[in-house]
Amino acid sequence: MTDAQNTPIITPVAPEPHGTRIILMRHGQTDWNIDHRFQGGTDIPLNDTGRDQVRTAIDALKQARDEGTVVDLVLSSPLSRAAESAEIVAEGLNVPYRGAVAGFQERSFGELEGQIATRELVLASRESGEEYGVEPTEEFVARGLAALNRVRREYDGKTVLVATHGMFIALMMNALLGERPDCLTEEGFYPIPVNASLTEVPLQYLDSTIDRLLVHHKEPELGAEEVPAGAENTSLTLIRHGQTDWNKANLMQGVTDIPLNDTGREQARTTGRKLAEMGLDFTVLVSSPLSR
């Protein structure tokens, strides 16, 4: 790849003519980048070189703007090196920075964070990462795809720049381009981009990738389980959440965290009243982690 100073927006696959566009920018350089340390979830700030790299990326974005790619807003990972990169770009382009989005943070490398990324430790992180507390690839990719899907839906029709991280970009692109091996290296991987480089997400593959990697999976063969001791007379009542705006618009929600709307809240209150009228006695209430 070229130096950040000369890197345009990399588009392995031409974007669709209409609809949401997401451009991922790797944050600028940090001192740990210089030392080749595992950063992961450790909150290491930009250094002065990193800030200059990001300012230079603004020139590429302004050139893209002149050619028709106009960034409407900027988001970021919650980590400060990405958030500061986003703030610099937003100010340089005179567009709003809408804050950090959970899900765009770098992969956690557990006990390896802070250590020099030697060839031996890199291999260990891939082959036996669980021993070091490295975030599993499947979980990392799942949260990244969910974050991309959330931004695509929330900012429908907009061009969004997201300041994020090298491993995040590489693994998301690797997942999205998995059915397009011509866009990957000979080894079948998407390379980790240089600091402050720009990569456009091929959103036309997002739905099929979510379906391929997150929906269609092998379930274990389920059989009848023994009832736990003391639970022979336990009853369980399942209640579906109330209406959301995405329910109303017939959109697939899945793991995207869409809140209840006012109608949904009133539906939930009505259900509570009905359960009380039925005289049911509940010992405990629990819920799914999603806010609705």
Coordinates of C-alpha atoms in Angstrom, one line a residue:
M1 CA 0.0 0.0 0.0
T2 CA 1.0 3.6 -0.5
D3 CA 1.9 6.0 2.4
A4 CA -1.1 7.6 4.1
Q5 CA 0.0 10.9 2.5
N6 CA -0.9 9.6 -0.9
T7 CA -3.7 7.2 -0.1
P8 CA -7.1 7.9 -1.8
I9 CA -10.3 6.1 -0.8
I10 CA -9.6 2.4 -1.5
T11 CA -12.6 0.8 -3.1
P12 CA -12.0 -2.9 -3.8
V13 CA -15.6 -3.1 -5.2
A14 CA -17.4 -0.1 -6.8
P15 CA -20.1 1.2 -4.5
E16 CA -23.8 1.1 -5.4
P17 CA -25.0 4.2 -7.1
H18 CA -27.6 5.0 -4.5
G19 CA -28.0 4.3 -0.8
T20 CA -25.8 4.5 2.3
R21 CA -22.0 4.6 1.9
I22 CA -19.6 3.9 4.8
I23 CA -15.9 4.8 4.6
L24 CA -13.6 3.4 7.2
M25 CA -10.5 5.3 8.2
R26 CA -7.8 3.8 10.3
H27 CA -6.8 6.1 13.1
G28 CA -3.5 8.0 13.0
Q29 CA -0.2 6.7 14.4
T30 CA 0.3 6.1 18.2
D31 CA 3.5 5.5 20.1
W32 CA 2.5 1.8 20.4
N33 CA 2.3 1.6 16.6
I34 CA 5.9 2.8 16.3
D35 CA 6.9 0.1 18.8
H36 CA 4.8 -2.6 17.0
R37 CA 2.9 -3.4 20.2
F38 CA -0.5 -5.1 20.5
Q39 CA -2.9 -2.2 21.2
G40 CA -6.4 -3.8 21.0
G41 CA -8.7 -2.3 23.6
T42 CA -5.9 -0.4 25.4
D43 CA -6.7 3.3 25.1
I44 CA -3.5 4.7 23.6
P45 CA -3.7 8.3 22.2
L46 CA -2.5 9.6 18.9
N47 CA 1.0 11.1 18.7
D48 CA 1.8 14.2 16.8
T49 CA 2.7 12.2 13.7
G50 CA -0.7 10.5 13.9
R51 CA -2.5 13.8 14.0
D52 CA -0.6 15.1 11.0
Q53 CA -1.4 11.8 9.1
V54 CA -5.1 12.4 9.8
R55 CA -4.9 16.0 8.6
T56 CA -3.3 14.8 5.4
A57 CA -6.2 12.3 4.9
I58 CA -8.5 15.3 4.9
D59 CA -6.9 16.3 1.6
A60 CA -7.9 12.9 0.0
L61 CA -11.5 13.4 1.3
K62 CA -11.7 16.9 -0.1
Q63 CA -10.5 15.6 -3.5
A64 CA -13.1 12.8 -3.3
R65 CA -15.7 15.5 -2.4
D66 CA -14.8 17.4 -5.6
E67 CA -15.3 14.1 -7.5
G68 CA -18.8 13.5 -6.0
T69 CA -18.2 11.6 -2.7
V70 CA -19.4 14.0 -0.1
V71 CA -19.0 12.9 3.6
D72 CA -22.2 13.9 5.5
L73 CA -21.0 13.0 9.0
V74 CA -18.3 11.3 11.0
L75 CA -18.5 8.6 13.7
S76 CA -15.8 6.7 15.5
S77 CA -14.8 3.8 17.7
P78 CA -15.0 4.6 21.5
L79 CA -11.2 4.5 21.8
S80 CA -9.5 7.9 22.0
R81 CA -7.1 7.4 19.1
A82 CA -10.1 6.9 16.8
A83 CA -12.3 9.5 18.4
E84 CA -9.6 12.2 18.1
S85 CA -9.0 11.2 14.5
A86 CA -12.7 11.6 13.8
E87 CA -12.8 15.0 15.5
I88 CA -9.9 16.2 13.3
V89 CA -11.5 15.0 10.1
A90 CA -14.9 16.4 11.0
E91 CA -13.4 19.8 11.8
G92 CA -11.4 19.8 8.6
L93 CA -14.4 18.9 6.4
N94 CA -16.8 21.1 8.4
V95 CA -19.2 18.2 9.0
P96 CA -20.7 17.0 12.3
Y97 CA -19.0 14.4 14.5
R98 CA -21.8 12.4 15.9
G99 CA -19.8 10.5 18.5
A100 CA -18.6 7.0 19.2
V101 CA -20.4 3.8 18.3
A102 CA -20.0 0.7 20.4
G103 CA -18.9 -2.2 18.1
F104 CA -16.3 -0.3 16.1
Q105 CA -13.6 -0.6 18.8
E106 CA -10.5 -2.7 18.0
R107 CA -10.3 -6.4 18.8
S108 CA -9.3 -7.1 22.4
F109 CA -5.9 -8.9 22.7
G110 CA -6.2 -9.7 26.4
E111 CA -2.9 -10.4 28.1
L112 CA -1.0 -9.6 24.9
E113 CA -1.8 -5.9 24.9
G114 CA 1.3 -3.9 25.5
Q115 CA 3.6 -6.6 24.3
I116 CA 5.8 -6.4 21.1
A117 CA 3.9 -8.1 18.3
T118 CA 6.7 -10.6 17.4
R119 CA 6.0 -13.2 14.8
E120 CA 5.7 -15.9 17.5
L121 CA 3.1 -13.9 19.5
V122 CA 1.1 -13.0 16.4
L123 CA 0.9 -16.7 15.6
A124 CA 0.0 -17.5 19.2
S125 CA -2.8 -14.9 19.1
R126 CA -4.2 -16.7 16.0
E127 CA -3.7 -20.3 17.0
S128 CA -4.3 -20.3 20.7
G129 CA -5.8 -16.8 21.5
E130 CA -8.1 -18.2 24.1
E131 CA -5.1 -18.8 26.3
Y132 CA -4.3 -15.1 26.3
G133 CA -7.9 -13.9 26.5
V134 CA -7.9 -12.7 22.8
E135 CA -11.4 -11.8 21.6
P136 CA -12.6 -14.8 19.5
T137 CA -12.7 -14.0 15.8
E138 CA -16.3 -15.0 15.4
E139 CA -17.5 -12.7 18.2
F140 CA -15.3 -9.8 16.9
V141 CA -16.7 -10.2 13.3
A142 CA -20.3 -10.5 14.6
R143 CA -20.1 -7.2 16.6
G144 CA -18.4 -5.4 13.7
L145 CA -21.0 -6.5 11.2
A146 CA -23.8 -5.5 13.6
A147 CA -22.2 -2.0 14.0
L148 CA -22.0 -1.6 10.2
N149 CA -25.6 -2.7 9.8
R150 CA -26.7 -0.3 12.5
V151 CA -25.0 2.7 10.9
R152 CA -26.3 1.7 7.4
R153 CA -29.9 1.7 8.7
E154 CA -29.6 4.7 11.0
Y155 CA -28.0 7.0 8.4
D156 CA -29.9 5.7 5.4
G157 CA -28.8 7.4 2.2
K158 CA -25.9 9.3 3.8
T159 CA -22.1 9.0 3.3
V160 CA -20.6 8.2 6.7
L161 CA -16.9 8.2 7.6
V162 CA -16.0 6.0 10.6
A163 CA -12.6 6.4 12.3
T164 CA -11.7 2.9 13.6
H165 CA -8.8 0.4 13.7
G166 CA -6.6 -1.6 11.4
M167 CA -7.6 -5.1 12.5
F168 CA -11.2 -4.1 12.5
I169 CA -11.0 -2.9 8.9
A170 CA -9.0 -5.9 7.8
L171 CA -11.4 -8.5 9.3
M172 CA -14.6 -6.7 8.3
M173 CA -13.3 -6.5 4.7
N174 CA -12.1 -10.1 4.8
A175 CA -15.6 -11.2 5.9
L176 CA -17.5 -9.0 3.3
L177 CA -15.2 -10.0 0.4
G178 CA -15.1 -13.7 1.4
E179 CA -17.0 -14.6 -1.8
R180 CA -14.8 -12.3 -3.9
P181 CA -11.3 -13.9 -3.6
D182 CA -10.1 -11.7 -6.4
C183 CA -10.2 -8.8 -4.0
L184 CA -8.1 -10.5 -1.4
T185 CA -4.4 -11.4 -1.2
E186 CA -3.0 -14.7 -2.6
E187 CA -3.2 -16.0 1.0
G188 CA -6.9 -15.1 1.1
F189 CA -6.7 -12.1 3.5
Y190 CA -7.4 -8.4 3.3
P191 CA -4.3 -6.6 4.5
I192 CA -4.3 -4.4 7.5
P193 CA -4.4 -0.8 6.1
V194 CA -1.8 1.9 7.0
N195 CA -2.6 4.6 9.5
A196 CA -5.0 7.3 8.3
S197 CA -5.9 5.4 5.1
L198 CA -9.4 5.2 3.8
T199 CA -11.4 2.1 2.8
E200 CA -14.9 2.0 1.5
V201 CA -17.1 -0.8 2.8
P202 CA -18.8 -2.9 0.0
L203 CA -22.3 -2.6 1.7
Q204 CA -23.9 -4.6 -1.2
Y205 CA -22.4 -7.7 0.5
L206 CA -23.4 -6.9 4.0
D207 CA -26.8 -8.7 4.1
S208 CA -25.4 -11.9 2.5
T209 CA -22.4 -11.8 4.8
I210 CA -24.6 -11.5 7.9
D211 CA -26.7 -14.4 6.6
R212 CA -23.7 -16.5 5.8
L213 CA -21.7 -15.9 9.0
L214 CA -24.3 -15.1 11.6
V215 CA -27.6 -16.6 10.7
H216 CA -26.8 -20.0 9.0
H217 CA -24.8 -21.9 11.6
K218 CA -24.7 -25.4 12.8
E219 CA -26.8 -25.9 15.9
P220 CA -25.9 -28.8 18.3
E221 CA -28.4 -31.7 18.2
L222 CA -30.9 -30.8 21.0
G223 CA -32.6 -33.4 23.1
A224 CA -34.8 -33.3 26.1
E225 CA -32.9 -32.1 29.3
E226 CA -33.6 -33.1 32.8
V227 CA -35.7 -30.7 34.8
P228 CA -33.4 -29.1 37.5
A229 CA -34.1 -30.2 41.0
G230 CA -36.8 -28.1 42.7
A231 CA -38.1 -26.7 39.3
E232 CA -40.8 -29.3 38.7
N233 CA -43.6 -26.8 39.2
T234 CA -41.8 -23.8 37.7
S235 CA -43.7 -21.9 34.9
L236 CA -42.1 -19.6 32.3
T237 CA -44.0 -16.9 30.5
L238 CA -42.4 -15.3 27.4
I239 CA -43.5 -11.9 26.3
R240 CA -42.5 -10.2 23.1
H241 CA -41.3 -6.6 23.4
G242 CA -43.6 -3.8 22.3
Q243 CA -43.5 -2.0 19.0
T244 CA -40.4 -0.2 17.6
D245 CA -40.2 2.1 14.6
W246 CA -38.4 -0.6 12.7
N247 CA -41.3 -3.0 13.4
K248 CA -43.6 -0.4 12.0
A249 CA -41.5 0.0 8.9
N250 CA -41.2 -3.8 8.4
L251 CA -37.4 -3.7 8.8
M252 CA -35.3 -6.6 10.0
Q253 CA -34.1 -5.8 13.5
G254 CA -32.1 -8.7 14.7
V255 CA -29.4 -7.6 17.1
T256 CA -29.6 -3.9 16.2
D257 CA -30.5 -2.1 19.4
I258 CA -33.7 -0.3 18.4
P259 CA -35.7 1.2 21.3
L260 CA -39.5 1.0 21.9
N261 CA -41.6 3.8 20.4
D262 CA -44.6 5.3 22.4
T263 CA -47.0 2.7 20.9
G264 CA -44.7 -0.1 22.1
R265 CA -44.5 1.3 25.6
E266 CA -48.3 1.5 25.8
Q267 CA -48.5 -2.1 24.5
A268 CA -46.2 -3.3 27.3
R269 CA -48.3 -1.4 29.9
T270 CA -51.4 -3.1 28.5
T271 CA -49.8 -6.5 28.8
G272 CA -48.8 -5.8 32.4
R273 CA -52.4 -4.9 33.3
K274 CA -53.7 -8.1 31.5
L275 CA -51.3 -10.3 33.4
A276 CA -52.3 -8.7 36.7
E277 CA -56.0 -9.3 35.8
M278 CA -55.2 -13.0 35.2
G279 CA -54.0 -13.2 38.8
L280 CA -50.5 -14.6 37.7
D281 CA -47.9 -14.4 40.4
F282 CA -44.3 -13.9 39.1
T283 CA -41.2 -14.5 41.2
V284 CA -38.8 -12.7 38.9
L285 CA -38.6 -10.8 35.6
V286 CA -35.7 -11.0 33.3
S287 CA -35.1 -9.8 29.7
S288 CA -33.0 -9.9 26.6
P289 CA -30.0 -7.5 26.7
L290 CA -31.5 -5.4 23.8
S291 CA -33.0 -2.2 25.1
R292 CA -36.4 -2.7 23.6

